[in-house]
GROMACS .gro file of C-alpha atoms in nm:
model
  281
    1MET     CA    1   0.000   0.000   0.000
    2ARG     CA    2   0.276   0.242   0.095
    3SER     CA    3   0.479   0.173  -0.218
    4SER     CA    4   0.178   0.211  -0.445
    5ALA     CA    5   0.086   0.542  -0.281
    6LYS     CA    6   0.439   0.669  -0.341
    7ALA     CA    7   0.425   0.558  -0.700
    8GLY     CA    8   0.116   0.768  -0.761
    9LYS     CA    9   0.278   1.091  -0.642
   10PRO     CA   10   0.472   1.317  -0.883
   11ARG     CA   11   0.846   1.333  -0.820
   12SER     CA   12   0.943   1.645  -0.628
   13THR     CA   13   1.238   1.876  -0.639
   14ARG     CA   14   1.340   2.154  -0.403
   15HIS     CA   15   1.124   2.391  -0.615
   16GLY     CA   16   0.813   2.171  -0.592
   17PRO     CA   17   0.662   1.877  -0.781
   18ARG     CA   18   0.808   1.799  -1.122
   19ALA     CA   19   0.581   1.852  -1.421
   20PRO     CA   20   0.463   1.547  -1.620
   21TRP     CA   21   0.705   1.443  -1.896
   22PRO     CA   22   0.472   1.543  -2.185
   23LEU     CA   23   0.455   1.897  -2.046
   24ARG     CA   24   0.832   1.909  -2.002
   25LEU     CA   25   0.881   1.777  -2.354
   26ALA     CA   26   0.649   2.044  -2.493
   27ALA     CA   27   0.838   2.313  -2.299
   28TRP     CA   28   1.173   2.198  -2.436
   29ALA     CA   29   1.028   2.179  -2.789
   30GLY     CA   30   0.904   2.538  -2.756
   31LEU     CA   31   1.245   2.658  -2.634
   32LEU     CA   32   1.421   2.482  -2.922
   33PHE     CA   33   1.174   2.628  -3.173
   34LEU     CA   34   1.249   2.978  -3.045
   35HIS     CA   35   1.625   2.956  -3.001
   36VAL     CA   36   1.759   2.721  -3.269
   37PRO     CA   37   1.702   2.983  -3.547
   38ILE     CA   38   1.887   3.239  -3.335
   39ALA     CA   39   2.174   2.996  -3.286
   40LEU     CA   40   2.189   2.934  -3.664
   41VAL     CA   41   2.204   3.309  -3.734
   42ALA     CA   42   2.491   3.339  -3.486
   43LEU     CA   43   2.669   3.040  -3.641
   44TYR     CA   44   2.646   3.169  -3.998
   45ALA     CA   45   2.776   3.508  -3.891
   46PHE     CA   46   3.114   3.329  -3.865
   47SER     CA   47   3.075   3.120  -4.183
   48THR     CA   48   3.327   3.155  -4.466
   49GLU     CA   49   3.046   3.120  -4.722
   50GLU     CA   50   2.921   3.445  -4.873
   51SER     CA   51   2.565   3.356  -4.963
   52ALA     CA   52   2.488   2.983  -4.944
   53PHE     CA   53   2.360   2.815  -4.631
   54GLY     CA   54   2.519   2.472  -4.636
   55PHE     CA   55   2.531   2.285  -4.308
   56PRO     CA   56   2.769   2.260  -4.143
   57PRO     CA   57   2.955   2.573  -4.257
   58PRO     CA   58   3.274   2.490  -4.447
   59GLY     CA   59   3.478   2.711  -4.218
   60LEU     CA   60   3.469   2.986  -3.960
   61THR     CA   61   3.602   3.340  -3.988
   62LEU     CA   62   3.583   3.682  -3.823
   63ARG     CA   63   3.606   3.858  -4.159
   64TRP     CA   64   3.243   3.967  -4.167
   65PHE     CA   65   3.266   4.146  -3.833
   66GLY     CA   66   3.540   4.368  -3.969
   67GLU     CA   67   3.345   4.440  -4.286
   68ALA     CA   68   3.028   4.516  -4.090
   69LEU     CA   69   3.209   4.757  -3.859
   70GLY     CA   70   3.350   4.938  -4.161
   71ARG     CA   71   3.013   5.000  -4.332
   72SER     CA   72   2.898   5.361  -4.304
   73ASP     CA   73   2.536   5.272  -4.387
   74ILE     CA   74   2.522   5.043  -4.083
   75TRP     CA   75   2.660   5.309  -3.852
   76SER     CA   76   2.413   5.565  -3.989
   77ALA     CA   77   2.124   5.328  -3.921
   78VAL     CA   78   2.254   5.252  -3.571
   79ALA     CA   79   2.293   5.622  -3.494
   80LEU     CA   80   1.941   5.702  -3.611
   81SER     CA   81   1.792   5.415  -3.411
   82GLY     CA   82   1.984   5.526  -3.103
   83LYS     CA   83   1.871   5.889  -3.130
   84VAL     CA   84   1.510   5.789  -3.189
   85ALA     CA   85   1.517   5.545  -2.897
   86LEU     CA   86   1.670   5.807  -2.667
   87MET     CA   87   1.410   6.069  -2.758
   88ALA     CA   88   1.123   5.821  -2.728
   89THR     CA   89   1.254   5.701  -2.392
   90ILE     CA   90   1.284   6.051  -2.245
   91SER     CA   91   0.935   6.146  -2.366
   92ALA     CA   92   0.785   5.818  -2.244
   93VAL     CA   93   0.940   5.842  -1.896
   94VAL     CA   94   0.830   6.203  -1.846
   95LEU     CA   95   0.477   6.157  -1.978
   96GLY     CA   96   0.431   5.813  -1.823
   97THR     CA   97   0.544   5.934  -1.481
   98LEU     CA   98   0.317   6.239  -1.490
   99ALA     CA   99   0.022   6.022  -1.597
  100ALA     CA  100   0.091   5.769  -1.321
  101LEU     CA  101   0.114   6.043  -1.058
  102ALA     CA  102  -0.212   6.196  -1.180
  103LEU     CA  103  -0.401   5.864  -1.172
  104SER     CA  104  -0.257   5.704  -0.858
  105HIS     CA  105  -0.429   5.743  -0.522
  106ARG     CA  106  -0.712   5.935  -0.688
  107THR     CA  107  -1.065   5.823  -0.768
  108PHE     CA  108  -1.273   6.012  -1.022
  109ARG     CA  109  -1.520   5.944  -1.298
  110GLY     CA  110  -1.356   5.806  -1.612
  111LYS     CA  111  -1.032   5.707  -1.438
  112ASP     CA  112  -1.041   5.347  -1.564
  113LEU     CA  113  -1.111   5.466  -1.918
  114ILE     CA  114  -0.814   5.703  -1.910
  115ALA     CA  115  -0.587   5.430  -1.767
  116MET     CA  116  -0.697   5.193  -2.043
  117GLY     CA  117  -0.615   5.463  -2.300
  118PHE     CA  118  -0.253   5.468  -2.180
  119ILE     CA  119  -0.221   5.089  -2.199
  120LEU     CA  120  -0.407   5.042  -2.528
  121PRO     CA  121  -0.121   5.131  -2.771
  122ILE     CA  122   0.089   4.834  -2.660
  123ALA     CA  123  -0.210   4.599  -2.681
  124LEU     CA  124  -0.299   4.701  -3.036
  125PRO     CA  125  -0.120   4.534  -3.330
  126GLY     CA  126   0.169   4.749  -3.445
  127ILE     CA  127   0.029   4.775  -3.795
  128ILE     CA  128  -0.288   4.940  -3.660
  129THR     CA  129  -0.083   5.195  -3.469
  130GLY     CA  130   0.137   5.257  -3.772
  131ILE     CA  131  -0.155   5.310  -4.010
  132ALA     CA  132  -0.327   5.544  -3.763
  133LEU     CA  133  -0.012   5.753  -3.716
  134HIS     CA  134   0.056   5.762  -4.089
  135ALA     CA  135  -0.297   5.886  -4.156
  136ALA     CA  136  -0.268   6.149  -3.883
  137PHE     CA  137   0.064   6.279  -4.018
  138ARG     CA  138  -0.072   6.297  -4.372
  139LEU     CA  139  -0.381   6.479  -4.248
  140GLY     CA  140  -0.160   6.730  -4.069
  141GLU     CA  141   0.073   6.757  -4.372
  142ILE     CA  142   0.369   6.655  -4.156
  143THR     CA  143   0.671   6.525  -4.345
  144PRO     CA  144   0.781   6.183  -4.213
  145GLY     CA  145   1.125   6.182  -4.057
  146PHE     CA  146   1.306   6.167  -3.726
  147TRP     CA  147   1.037   6.337  -3.519
  148THR     CA  148   0.751   6.131  -3.659
  149ILE     CA  149   0.941   5.811  -3.580
  150ALA     CA  150   1.015   5.930  -3.226
  151LEU     CA  151   0.652   6.030  -3.171
  152GLY     CA  152   0.531   5.695  -3.301
  153HIS     CA  153   0.765   5.507  -3.068
  154THR     CA  154   0.660   5.718  -2.772
  155THR     CA  155   0.299   5.597  -2.809
  156PHE     CA  156   0.391   5.245  -2.699
  157CYS     CA  157   0.703   5.317  -2.490
  158ILE     CA  158   0.494   5.533  -2.258
  159VAL     CA  159   0.308   5.219  -2.148
  160VAL     CA  160   0.626   5.064  -2.008
  161ALA     CA  161   0.715   5.372  -1.803
  162TYR     CA  162   0.355   5.419  -1.689
  163ASN     CA  163   0.316   5.059  -1.571
  164ASN     CA  164   0.643   5.060  -1.378
  165VAL     CA  165   0.563   5.385  -1.198
  166VAL     CA  166   0.205   5.278  -1.120
  167ALA     CA  167   0.331   4.949  -0.976
  168ARG     CA  168   0.575   5.132  -0.750
  169LEU     CA  169   0.326   5.399  -0.642
  170ARG     CA  170   0.081   5.130  -0.531
  171ARG     CA  171   0.344   5.020  -0.278
  172LEU     CA  172   0.408   5.374  -0.158
  173PRO     CA  173   0.185   5.472   0.137
  174PRO     CA  174   0.017   5.814   0.090
  175SER     CA  175   0.097   5.884   0.455
  176LEU     CA  176   0.462   5.947   0.361
  177VAL     CA  177   0.369   6.242   0.143
  178GLU     CA  178   0.121   6.366   0.402
  179ALA     CA  179   0.390   6.351   0.671
  180ALA     CA  180   0.630   6.551   0.453
  181MET     CA  181   0.364   6.816   0.393
  182ASP     CA  182   0.284   6.827   0.766
  183LEU     CA  183   0.650   6.909   0.821
  184GLY     CA  184   0.624   7.210   0.589
  185ALA     CA  185   0.707   7.070   0.245
  186ASP     CA  186   0.500   7.183  -0.051
  187HIS     CA  187   0.383   6.940  -0.322
  188PHE     CA  188   0.699   6.975  -0.530
  189ALA     CA  189   0.931   6.935  -0.231
  190ALA     CA  190   0.738   6.629  -0.113
  191PHE     CA  191   0.766   6.476  -0.459
  192ARG     CA  192   1.138   6.555  -0.487
  193THR     CA  193   1.239   6.434  -0.140
  194VAL     CA  194   0.993   6.149  -0.076
  195VAL     CA  195   0.832   6.016  -0.393
  196LEU     CA  196   1.112   6.048  -0.648
  197PRO     CA  197   1.373   5.849  -0.449
  198GLN     CA  198   1.119   5.568  -0.414
  199LEU     CA  199   1.060   5.568  -0.791
  200GLY     CA  200   1.430   5.556  -0.884
  201THR     CA  201   1.470   5.192  -0.985
  202ALA     CA  202   1.122   5.176  -1.140
  203LEU     CA  203   1.201   5.477  -1.360
  204LEU     CA  204   1.537   5.335  -1.460
  205ALA     CA  205   1.389   4.993  -1.541
  206GLY     CA  206   1.111   5.154  -1.743
  207ALA     CA  207   1.361   5.368  -1.934
  208ILE     CA  208   1.579   5.066  -2.015
  209LEU     CA  209   1.284   4.864  -2.141
  210ALA     CA  210   1.147   5.157  -2.341
  211PHE     CA  211   1.484   5.211  -2.507
  212GLY     CA  212   1.504   4.843  -2.602
  213LEU     CA  213   1.152   4.843  -2.744
  214SER     CA  214   1.214   5.155  -2.949
  215PHE     CA  215   1.552   5.042  -3.081
  216ASP     CA  216   1.402   4.717  -3.219
  217GLU     CA  217   1.072   4.853  -3.349
  218ILE     CA  218   1.004   4.805  -3.721
  219ILE     CA  219   0.628   4.793  -3.787
  220VAL     CA  220   0.538   5.140  -3.659
  221THR     CA  221   0.868   5.271  -3.796
  222THR     CA  222   0.781   5.154  -4.147
  223PHE     CA  223   0.473   5.378  -4.152
  224THR     CA  224   0.639   5.682  -3.993
  225ALA     CA  225   0.997   5.684  -4.126
  226GLY     CA  226   0.952   5.819  -4.478
  227HIS     CA  227   1.297   5.803  -4.638
  228GLU     CA  228   1.481   5.753  -4.308
  229ARG     CA  229   1.634   5.412  -4.235
  230THR     CA  230   1.663   5.287  -3.881
  231LEU     CA  231   1.858   4.971  -3.810
  232PRO     CA  232   1.554   4.735  -3.822
  233ILE     CA  233   1.454   4.882  -4.160
  234TRP     CA  234   1.813   4.839  -4.281
  235LEU     CA  235   1.799   4.472  -4.177
  236LEU     CA  236   1.467   4.427  -4.358
  237ASN     CA  237   1.609   4.575  -4.678
  238GLN     CA  238   1.908   4.341  -4.655
  239LEU     CA  239   1.685   4.036  -4.711
  240GLY     CA  240   1.688   4.114  -5.085
  241ARG     CA  241   2.070   4.115  -5.101
  242PRO     CA  242   2.192   3.754  -5.079
  243ARG     CA  243   2.561   3.844  -5.103
  244ASP     CA  244   2.534   4.050  -4.785
  245VAL     CA  245   2.390   3.762  -4.582
  246PRO     CA  246   2.697   3.714  -4.355
  247ILE     CA  247   2.713   4.087  -4.277
  248THR     CA  248   2.340   4.087  -4.209
  249ASN     CA  249   2.386   3.797  -3.968
  250VAL     CA  250   2.664   3.982  -3.788
  251VAL     CA  251   2.446   4.290  -3.742
  252ALA     CA  252   2.154   4.071  -3.633
  253ILE     CA  253   2.344   3.899  -3.353
  254LEU     CA  254   2.490   4.232  -3.236
  255VAL     CA  255   2.137   4.376  -3.221
  256MET     CA  256   2.014   4.070  -3.031
  257ALA     CA  257   2.296   4.109  -2.779
  258ALA     CA  258   2.226   4.481  -2.742
  259SER     CA  259   1.855   4.411  -2.695
  260THR     CA  260   1.914   4.142  -2.434
  261LEU     CA  261   2.128   4.357  -2.209
  262PRO     CA  262   1.856   4.619  -2.131
  263ILE     CA  263   1.604   4.344  -2.051
  264LEU     CA  264   1.849   4.175  -1.812
  265ALA     CA  265   1.937   4.509  -1.654
  266ALA     CA  266   1.571   4.597  -1.598
  267TRP     CA  267   1.506   4.254  -1.448
  268TRP     CA  268   1.806   4.291  -1.216
  269LEU     CA  269   1.692   4.632  -1.097
  270THR     CA  270   1.342   4.511  -1.004
  271ARG     CA  271   1.408   4.142  -0.935
  272SER     CA  272   1.305   4.165  -0.571
  273SER     CA  273   0.989   4.372  -0.613
  274HIS     CA  274   0.825   4.236  -0.931
  275ASP     CA  275   0.751   4.590  -1.044
  276ILE     CA  276   0.813   4.546  -1.417
  277GLY     CA  277   0.497   4.595  -1.617
  278GLY     CA  278   0.442   4.594  -1.992
  279SER     CA  279   0.780   4.446  -2.053
  280GLY     CA  280   0.728   4.348  -2.412
  281LYS     CA  281   0.523   4.428  -2.713
   0.00000   0.00000   0.00000
């Protein structure tokens, strides 16, 4: 009886019961499906072949890294993506923080509708946002360029900053601000000395995530860029140039590495408080 009862129980580890083998197999299959293509892109960035994709590669070389680093068109695309991401991040953090401060610890008619309006851009498909922005810019006779791209990216980056600040403000007792004001501080002084230090890591994590989202964005960018070419658009255009495949692979793995670092940094900053919200599109 005792042995049969033990046989019916799932095997446990120090983290809890182990999942059934079909579920574990499905999880591993999903991980392989996601990461094997990335591993192949990284492998062929070192291949000696210029355009073919024979497996295994006939040889390995660092030649393509040198050629990629010497291409002015790549550096121009990287610079534009960086400037757009920086502008979108600054705008998103400022506007998202102000919106979170206005909506937190306050109850008024239409509050939930306004909060949903801030979150909606990241829930909508990117193509819907891009078409809407493109139509608005054409209606206003605004020439697409740097500022239209930055504005388009701000619409969804603001969600990341807003969610992080809201999550932190929910853990901040209103009595702290009231105590500061009882001691003679005005609203601005109370915000600067009490609220802002508490929001530090949440703001930084939101800014890092917003920068990563903006730097990688391609769908909204396609509708708002005009003749400008950010790095994702440059990568998309490279698909029609088979002889540049190794250089494209090099740039792709460098972008993946650069995109991973902000996500890891944001996780590290908020790993003990679970304050990250809207961490991906």
